[in-house]
Amino acid sequence: MLLFINGSWVSENEAVIPFQDGGFLYGDSLFESIRVGAGRPFRIHKNLERLRQGLNVIRLELPWSSKELIEICNTFIAKNNLQDGLLRLIVTRGTITGSPWNFSGAPNVYLTGRSLPPLPELPVKLEFVQEKDYPIARFFPAIKSGNYLGNMLAKRDAEQNGSFEPIFVNRDGLITEGALRNIFFVRDGILLTPGLALGVLPGIMRDTVLEIASSEGIRIQEEAISSSALSTFSEAFISSTGIGILPAVWDGFRSTHKLTYHLRDLLEARLKTGK
């Protein structure tokens, strides 16, 4: 596979990251995961909007325009003949020279990608965990920075317990999000998901799911959801750029996931169009 590094195309075997890269040393970076469907980047404008927002937050200027970044992503897809997969666009503050806080030149920009892995057995199992047990507080929840230590620890613990995804519950007993995915529930035909005010990442796929549900006339509620309400739901699923929609269960909860599979079919059809 050919990768993009600061304007050059290099093979995976030749690709290197500077040891003094601020993203590597301090997590001083942003990233975006971009879905590829039918050989095209899916809703890439949404990813780039979030990236630009993040760049403003961390006070970093990128030498490429959004149009140029789209061209780079399309070139990556063509060079690697990627039909259905995932791109990862990474922007770091740059390479440190001299003092630990002096960065040389422009930011470092990396683009890598992969084909989609096989889906896990469905439905996937969730595990509800306490936020206080993991250092997941993010500097700015609406952006994707290179600081995911708490999330990865929670993900590893959940997998060791036989679960696919940990779902965080905050100190107020409210459900927020998964370590890597957004969470949705269904009750009385209403689609519910934790509101962004709770510090939830505004996932690209989350936004897409809400758009599809709205177009189907499904009532949507973005709100505070108590973990004590888990027994009241008839369905649950998680979403992300990499997995789309996956029906979910947890200990003591089972479902036919009728609405979930309907939304999943609609999403998969949309992904196949690349739009």
mmCIF file of C-alpha atoms in Angstrom:
data_model
loop_
_atom_site.group_PDB
_atom_site.id
_atom_site.type_symbol
_atom_site.label_atom_id
_atom_site.label_comp_id
_atom_site.label_asym_id
_atom_site.label_seq_id
_atom_site.Cartn_x
_atom_site.Cartn_y
_atom_site.Cartn_z
ATOM 1 C CA MET A 1 0.000 0.000 0.000
ATOM 2 C CA LEU A 2 1.181 3.518 -0.807
ATOM 3 C CA LEU A 3 0.926 6.106 1.968
ATOM 4 C CA PHE A 4 0.928 9.901 1.830
ATOM 5 C CA ILE A 5 3.463 11.757 3.976
ATOM 6 C CA ASN A 6 3.893 15.513 3.632
ATOM 7 C CA GLY A 7 3.310 15.612 -0.103
ATOM 8 C CA SER A 8 5.119 12.382 -1.005
ATOM 9 C CA TRP A 9 3.830 8.899 -1.781
ATOM 10 C CA VAL A 10 5.815 6.117 -0.137
ATOM 11 C CA SER A 11 5.317 2.395 0.394
ATOM 12 C CA GLU A 12 4.403 1.063 3.825
ATOM 13 C CA ASN A 13 7.869 -0.461 4.148
ATOM 14 C CA GLU A 14 9.522 2.906 3.484
ATOM 15 C CA ALA A 15 7.159 5.095 5.514
ATOM 16 C CA VAL A 16 8.681 6.671 8.631
ATOM 17 C CA ILE A 17 7.495 9.051 11.344
ATOM 18 C CA PRO A 18 10.109 11.502 12.683
ATOM 19 C CA PHE A 19 11.106 10.498 16.205
ATOM 20 C CA GLN A 20 10.694 14.138 17.263
ATOM 21 C CA ASP A 21 7.174 14.435 15.841
ATOM 22 C CA GLY A 22 5.035 16.291 18.385
ATOM 23 C CA GLY A 23 2.127 13.963 17.759
ATOM 24 C CA PHE A 24 4.270 10.931 18.588
ATOM 25 C CA LEU A 25 5.873 12.502 21.661
ATOM 26 C CA TYR A 26 2.955 14.410 23.174
ATOM 27 C CA GLY A 27 -0.219 13.471 21.320
ATOM 28 C CA ASP A 28 -0.192 17.002 19.859
ATOM 29 C CA SER A 29 -2.261 15.963 16.867
ATOM 30 C CA LEU A 30 -5.667 15.565 15.267
ATOM 31 C CA PHE A 31 -7.023 12.761 13.141
ATOM 32 C CA GLU A 32 -10.062 11.902 11.057
ATOM 33 C CA SER A 33 -11.334 8.465 10.060
ATOM 34 C CA ILE A 34 -12.952 8.663 6.620
ATOM 35 C CA ARG A 35 -15.145 5.873 5.287
ATOM 36 C CA VAL A 36 -14.642 4.741 1.700
ATOM 37 C CA GLY A 37 -17.669 3.341 -0.103
ATOM 38 C CA ALA A 38 -17.817 2.345 -3.772
ATOM 39 C CA GLY A 39 -14.314 3.753 -4.208
ATOM 40 C CA ARG A 40 -15.251 7.218 -2.943
ATOM 41 C CA PRO A 41 -14.713 9.007 0.375
ATOM 42 C CA PHE A 42 -18.060 9.013 2.182
ATOM 43 C CA ARG A 43 -19.181 12.432 3.473
ATOM 44 C CA ILE A 44 -15.592 13.648 3.533
ATOM 45 C CA HIS A 45 -16.741 17.261 3.725
ATOM 46 C CA LYS A 46 -18.120 16.514 7.201
ATOM 47 C CA ASN A 47 -14.766 15.085 8.266
ATOM 48 C CA LEU A 48 -12.916 18.108 6.962
ATOM 49 C CA GLU A 49 -15.332 20.487 8.689
ATOM 50 C CA ARG A 50 -14.568 18.773 11.993
ATOM 51 C CA LEU A 51 -10.845 18.771 11.211
ATOM 52 C CA ARG A 52 -10.891 22.517 10.504
ATOM 53 C CA GLN A 53 -12.749 23.101 13.750
ATOM 54 C CA GLY A 54 -10.102 21.109 15.571
ATOM 55 C CA LEU A 55 -7.281 23.017 13.898
ATOM 56 C CA ASN A 56 -8.821 26.270 15.105
ATOM 57 C CA VAL A 57 -9.133 24.901 18.637
ATOM 58 C CA ILE A 58 -5.484 23.824 18.861
ATOM 59 C CA ARG A 59 -4.353 26.928 16.947
ATOM 60 C CA LEU A 60 -2.727 25.172 14.033
ATOM 61 C CA GLU A 61 -2.710 26.139 10.356
ATOM 62 C CA LEU A 62 -2.722 23.494 7.635
ATOM 63 C CA PRO A 63 -0.903 24.217 4.354
ATOM 64 C CA TRP A 64 -3.501 22.341 2.281
ATOM 65 C CA SER A 65 -7.021 23.480 1.457
ATOM 66 C CA SER A 66 -10.016 21.195 1.916
ATOM 67 C CA LYS A 67 -10.198 20.802 -1.863
ATOM 68 C CA GLU A 68 -6.564 19.680 -1.960
ATOM 69 C CA LEU A 69 -7.134 17.233 0.908
ATOM 70 C CA ILE A 70 -10.060 15.702 -0.964
ATOM 71 C CA GLU A 71 -7.849 15.313 -4.043
ATOM 72 C CA ILE A 72 -5.173 13.639 -1.900
ATOM 73 C CA CYS A 73 -7.740 11.218 -0.461
ATOM 74 C CA ASN A 74 -9.098 10.403 -3.922
ATOM 75 C CA THR A 75 -5.567 9.806 -5.181
ATOM 76 C CA PHE A 76 -4.894 7.490 -2.235
ATOM 77 C CA ILE A 77 -8.035 5.503 -3.041
ATOM 78 C CA ALA A 78 -7.063 5.223 -6.712
ATOM 79 C CA LYS A 79 -3.415 4.319 -6.088
ATOM 80 C CA ASN A 80 -4.416 1.580 -3.648
ATOM 81 C CA ASN A 81 -7.558 0.439 -5.482
ATOM 82 C CA LEU A 82 -9.543 0.817 -2.263
ATOM 83 C CA GLN A 83 -13.246 0.173 -2.832
ATOM 84 C CA ASP A 84 -14.629 -0.288 0.685
ATOM 85 C CA GLY A 85 -12.371 0.755 3.489
ATOM 86 C CA LEU A 86 -11.226 3.371 5.920
ATOM 87 C CA LEU A 87 -8.821 6.277 5.548
ATOM 88 C CA ARG A 88 -6.997 7.819 8.477
ATOM 89 C CA LEU A 89 -5.865 11.410 8.019
ATOM 90 C CA ILE A 90 -3.449 12.557 10.727
ATOM 91 C CA VAL A 91 -2.179 16.091 11.309
ATOM 92 C CA THR A 92 0.514 16.768 13.918
ATOM 93 C CA ARG A 93 1.976 20.086 14.979
ATOM 94 C CA GLY A 94 5.239 19.154 13.322
ATOM 95 C CA THR A 95 8.767 18.070 14.175
ATOM 96 C CA ILE A 96 10.443 19.430 17.298
ATOM 97 C CA THR A 97 13.850 21.072 16.946
ATOM 98 C CA GLY A 98 15.968 22.280 19.835
ATOM 99 C CA SER A 99 13.652 23.258 22.684
ATOM 100 C CA PRO A 100 10.782 20.799 23.336
ATOM 101 C CA TRP A 101 8.305 23.493 22.347
ATOM 102 C CA ASN A 102 9.914 24.661 19.106
ATOM 103 C CA PHE A 103 8.438 23.151 15.958
ATOM 104 C CA SER A 104 10.091 23.401 12.569
ATOM 105 C CA GLY A 105 8.148 24.458 9.518
ATOM 106 C CA ALA A 106 4.679 23.209 8.684
ATOM 107 C CA PRO A 107 2.607 20.523 10.405
ATOM 108 C CA ASN A 108 3.208 16.911 9.479
ATOM 109 C CA VAL A 109 0.371 15.362 7.474
ATOM 110 C CA TYR A 110 -0.041 11.616 7.085
ATOM 111 C CA LEU A 111 -2.657 9.595 5.223
ATOM 112 C CA THR A 112 -2.998 5.853 5.575
ATOM 113 C CA GLY A 113 -5.844 3.432 5.013
ATOM 114 C CA ARG A 114 -7.046 -0.143 4.994
ATOM 115 C CA SER A 115 -9.821 -2.371 3.763
ATOM 116 C CA LEU A 116 -12.702 -2.995 6.139
ATOM 117 C CA PRO A 117 -12.123 -5.942 8.485
ATOM 118 C CA PRO A 118 -14.674 -8.768 8.708
ATOM 119 C CA LEU A 119 -17.691 -7.906 10.835
ATOM 120 C CA PRO A 120 -17.944 -9.471 14.282
ATOM 121 C CA GLU A 121 -20.719 -11.891 15.108
ATOM 122 C CA LEU A 122 -23.987 -9.999 15.526
ATOM 123 C CA PRO A 123 -25.372 -8.731 17.791
ATOM 124 C CA VAL A 124 -22.267 -7.428 19.550
ATOM 125 C CA LYS A 125 -22.043 -7.386 23.318
ATOM 126 C CA LEU A 126 -21.775 -4.138 25.277
ATOM 127 C CA GLU A 127 -20.362 -3.543 28.728
ATOM 128 C CA PHE A 128 -21.307 -0.452 30.743
ATOM 129 C CA VAL A 129 -18.365 1.045 32.629
ATOM 130 C CA GLN A 130 -17.832 4.049 34.873
ATOM 131 C CA GLU A 131 -16.065 7.065 33.380
ATOM 132 C CA LYS A 132 -14.337 7.705 36.705
ATOM 133 C CA ASP A 133 -12.413 4.450 36.281
ATOM 134 C CA TYR A 134 -10.793 5.670 33.062
ATOM 135 C CA PRO A 135 -9.068 9.001 32.240
ATOM 136 C CA ILE A 136 -11.296 9.781 29.263
ATOM 137 C CA ALA A 137 -11.938 13.506 29.835
ATOM 138 C CA ARG A 138 -11.033 15.136 26.520
ATOM 139 C CA PHE A 139 -9.689 18.635 26.061
ATOM 140 C CA PHE A 140 -12.454 19.430 23.569
ATOM 141 C CA PRO A 141 -14.999 16.636 22.985
ATOM 142 C CA ALA A 142 -16.074 17.852 19.534
ATOM 143 C CA ILE A 143 -12.676 17.136 17.955
ATOM 144 C CA LYS A 144 -10.600 13.992 17.486
ATOM 145 C CA SER A 145 -7.227 14.569 19.108
ATOM 146 C CA GLY A 146 -4.403 12.079 19.463
ATOM 147 C CA ASN A 147 -5.196 11.390 23.125
ATOM 148 C CA TYR A 148 -7.211 8.178 23.503
ATOM 149 C CA LEU A 149 -5.461 6.458 26.406
ATOM 150 C CA GLY A 150 -8.550 6.113 28.609
ATOM 151 C CA ASN A 151 -10.650 4.916 25.699
ATOM 152 C CA MET A 152 -8.117 2.285 24.704
ATOM 153 C CA LEU A 153 -7.754 1.018 28.277
ATOM 154 C CA ALA A 154 -11.523 0.669 28.544
ATOM 155 C CA LYS A 155 -11.672 -1.072 25.162
ATOM 156 C CA ARG A 156 -8.948 -3.530 26.164
ATOM 157 C CA ASP A 157 -10.637 -4.307 29.490
ATOM 158 C CA ALA A 158 -13.998 -4.848 27.783
ATOM 159 C CA GLU A 159 -12.498 -7.238 25.237
ATOM 160 C CA GLN A 160 -10.829 -9.214 28.012
ATOM 161 C CA ASN A 161 -14.282 -9.504 29.596
ATOM 162 C CA GLY A 162 -15.736 -10.855 26.355
ATOM 163 C CA SER A 163 -17.437 -7.615 25.277
ATOM 164 C CA PHE A 164 -17.092 -5.806 21.964
ATOM 165 C CA GLU A 165 -17.510 -2.218 23.175
ATOM 166 C CA PRO A 166 -17.456 -0.471 26.560
ATOM 167 C CA ILE A 167 -20.117 2.205 27.041
ATOM 168 C CA PHE A 168 -19.286 4.968 29.499
ATOM 169 C CA VAL A 169 -21.574 6.081 32.326
ATOM 170 C CA ASN A 170 -20.660 9.440 33.867
ATOM 171 C CA ARG A 171 -20.653 10.447 37.531
ATOM 172 C CA ASP A 172 -24.307 11.467 37.275
ATOM 173 C CA GLY A 173 -25.289 7.996 36.119
ATOM 174 C CA LEU A 174 -25.870 9.154 32.535
ATOM 175 C CA ILE A 175 -24.841 7.130 29.506
ATOM 176 C CA THR A 176 -22.496 9.059 27.207
ATOM 177 C CA GLU A 177 -20.748 7.070 24.460
ATOM 178 C CA GLY A 178 -18.596 4.079 23.689
ATOM 179 C CA ALA A 179 -14.827 4.027 23.763
ATOM 180 C CA LEU A 180 -14.808 4.215 19.955
ATOM 181 C CA ARG A 181 -18.485 4.402 18.942
ATOM 182 C CA ASN A 182 -21.720 6.273 19.530
ATOM 183 C CA ILE A 183 -24.658 4.523 21.188
ATOM 184 C CA PHE A 184 -28.365 4.480 20.253
ATOM 185 C CA PHE A 185 -31.447 2.985 21.901
ATOM 186 C CA VAL A 186 -35.026 2.357 20.789
ATOM 187 C CA ARG A 187 -38.067 2.679 23.038
ATOM 188 C CA ASP A 188 -41.688 2.726 21.862
ATOM 189 C CA GLY A 189 -40.502 3.288 18.283
ATOM 190 C CA ILE A 190 -38.480 6.364 19.294
ATOM 191 C CA LEU A 191 -34.763 6.539 18.512
ATOM 192 C CA LEU A 192 -32.781 7.867 21.467
ATOM 193 C CA THR A 193 -29.129 8.839 21.733
ATOM 194 C CA PRO A 194 -27.133 10.820 24.317
ATOM 195 C CA GLY A 195 -27.059 14.539 23.534
ATOM 196 C CA LEU A 196 -23.863 16.314 22.521
ATOM 197 C CA ALA A 197 -24.081 18.504 25.632
ATOM 198 C CA LEU A 198 -22.865 15.481 27.611
ATOM 199 C CA GLY A 199 -19.461 15.722 25.911
ATOM 200 C CA VAL A 200 -20.262 13.160 23.245
ATOM 201 C CA LEU A 201 -18.215 13.126 20.041
ATOM 202 C CA PRO A 202 -20.363 14.337 17.116
ATOM 203 C CA GLY A 203 -19.598 11.268 15.024
ATOM 204 C CA ILE A 204 -19.978 11.458 11.254
ATOM 205 C CA MET A 205 -21.881 8.170 11.246
ATOM 206 C CA ARG A 206 -23.968 9.334 14.208
ATOM 207 C CA ASP A 207 -25.047 12.340 12.175
ATOM 208 C CA THR A 208 -25.768 10.118 9.160
ATOM 209 C CA VAL A 209 -27.911 7.746 11.240
ATOM 210 C CA LEU A 210 -29.954 10.657 12.564
ATOM 211 C CA GLU A 211 -30.457 11.991 9.024
ATOM 212 C CA ILE A 212 -31.630 8.594 7.767
ATOM 213 C CA ALA A 213 -33.967 8.108 10.718
ATOM 214 C CA SER A 214 -35.451 11.563 10.223
ATOM 215 C CA SER A 215 -36.023 10.892 6.511
ATOM 216 C CA GLU A 216 -37.916 7.727 7.521
ATOM 217 C CA GLY A 217 -40.205 9.701 9.794
ATOM 218 C CA ILE A 218 -38.756 8.116 12.923
ATOM 219 C CA ARG A 219 -39.049 10.247 16.023
ATOM 220 C CA ILE A 220 -35.638 11.170 17.457
ATOM 221 C CA GLN A 221 -34.663 12.290 20.929
ATOM 222 C CA GLU A 222 -31.154 13.500 21.770
ATOM 223 C CA GLU A 223 -31.177 13.675 25.533
ATOM 224 C CA ALA A 224 -29.709 12.639 28.862
ATOM 225 C CA ILE A 225 -30.217 8.887 29.235
ATOM 226 C CA SER A 226 -29.884 7.319 32.674
ATOM 227 C CA SER A 227 -28.227 3.942 33.036
ATOM 228 C CA SER A 228 -31.184 3.011 35.248
ATOM 229 C CA ALA A 229 -33.377 3.094 32.107
ATOM 230 C CA LEU A 230 -31.616 0.210 30.350
ATOM 231 C CA SER A 231 -34.444 -2.204 31.103
ATOM 232 C CA THR A 232 -36.928 0.053 29.270
ATOM 233 C CA PHE A 233 -35.333 -0.213 25.828
ATOM 234 C CA SER A 234 -36.421 -2.605 23.092
ATOM 235 C CA GLU A 235 -33.335 -2.216 20.883
ATOM 236 C CA ALA A 236 -29.799 -0.866 20.973
ATOM 237 C CA PHE A 237 -27.005 -0.359 18.471
ATOM 238 C CA ILE A 238 -23.648 1.319 18.123
ATOM 239 C CA SER A 239 -22.321 3.315 15.186
ATOM 240 C CA SER A 240 -19.006 4.553 13.852
ATOM 241 C CA THR A 241 -17.294 5.317 10.574
ATOM 242 C CA GLY A 242 -15.589 1.945 10.513
ATOM 243 C CA ILE A 243 -18.501 -0.324 11.447
ATOM 244 C CA GLY A 244 -21.583 1.567 10.292
ATOM 245 C CA ILE A 245 -24.411 0.236 12.482
ATOM 246 C CA LEU A 246 -24.079 -2.876 14.636
ATOM 247 C CA PRO A 247 -26.991 -4.235 16.717
ATOM 248 C CA ALA A 248 -26.017 -4.636 20.359
ATOM 249 C CA VAL A 249 -26.994 -6.512 23.504
ATOM 250 C CA TRP A 250 -25.727 -6.756 27.065
ATOM 251 C CA ASP A 251 -26.115 -9.189 29.921
ATOM 252 C CA GLY A 252 -29.829 -9.744 30.500
ATOM 253 C CA PHE A 253 -30.912 -7.879 27.345
ATOM 254 C CA ARG A 254 -31.989 -9.413 24.045
ATOM 255 C CA SER A 255 -33.837 -8.001 21.039
ATOM 256 C CA THR A 256 -35.000 -8.755 17.506
ATOM 257 C CA HIS A 257 -33.491 -5.387 16.471
ATOM 258 C CA LYS A 258 -36.173 -4.828 13.851
ATOM 259 C CA LEU A 259 -35.659 -1.058 13.540
ATOM 260 C CA THR A 260 -31.900 -1.418 13.920
ATOM 261 C CA TYR A 261 -31.618 -3.732 10.922
ATOM 262 C CA HIS A 262 -33.900 -1.472 8.893
ATOM 263 C CA LEU A 263 -31.641 1.521 9.557
ATOM 264 C CA ARG A 264 -28.577 -0.622 8.915
ATOM 265 C CA ASP A 265 -29.889 -1.693 5.510
ATOM 266 C CA LEU A 266 -30.604 1.927 4.582
ATOM 267 C CA LEU A 267 -27.138 2.985 5.696
ATOM 268 C CA GLU A 268 -25.411 0.177 3.800
ATOM 269 C CA ALA A 269 -27.304 1.128 0.643
ATOM 270 C CA ARG A 270 -26.153 4.702 1.074
ATOM 271 C CA LEU A 271 -22.548 3.640 1.653
ATOM 272 C CA LYS A 272 -22.591 1.704 -1.617
ATOM 273 C CA THR A 273 -23.343 4.930 -3.463
ATOM 274 C CA GLY A 274 -20.387 6.656 -1.812
ATOM 275 C CA LYS A 275 -22.635 9.597 -0.870
#
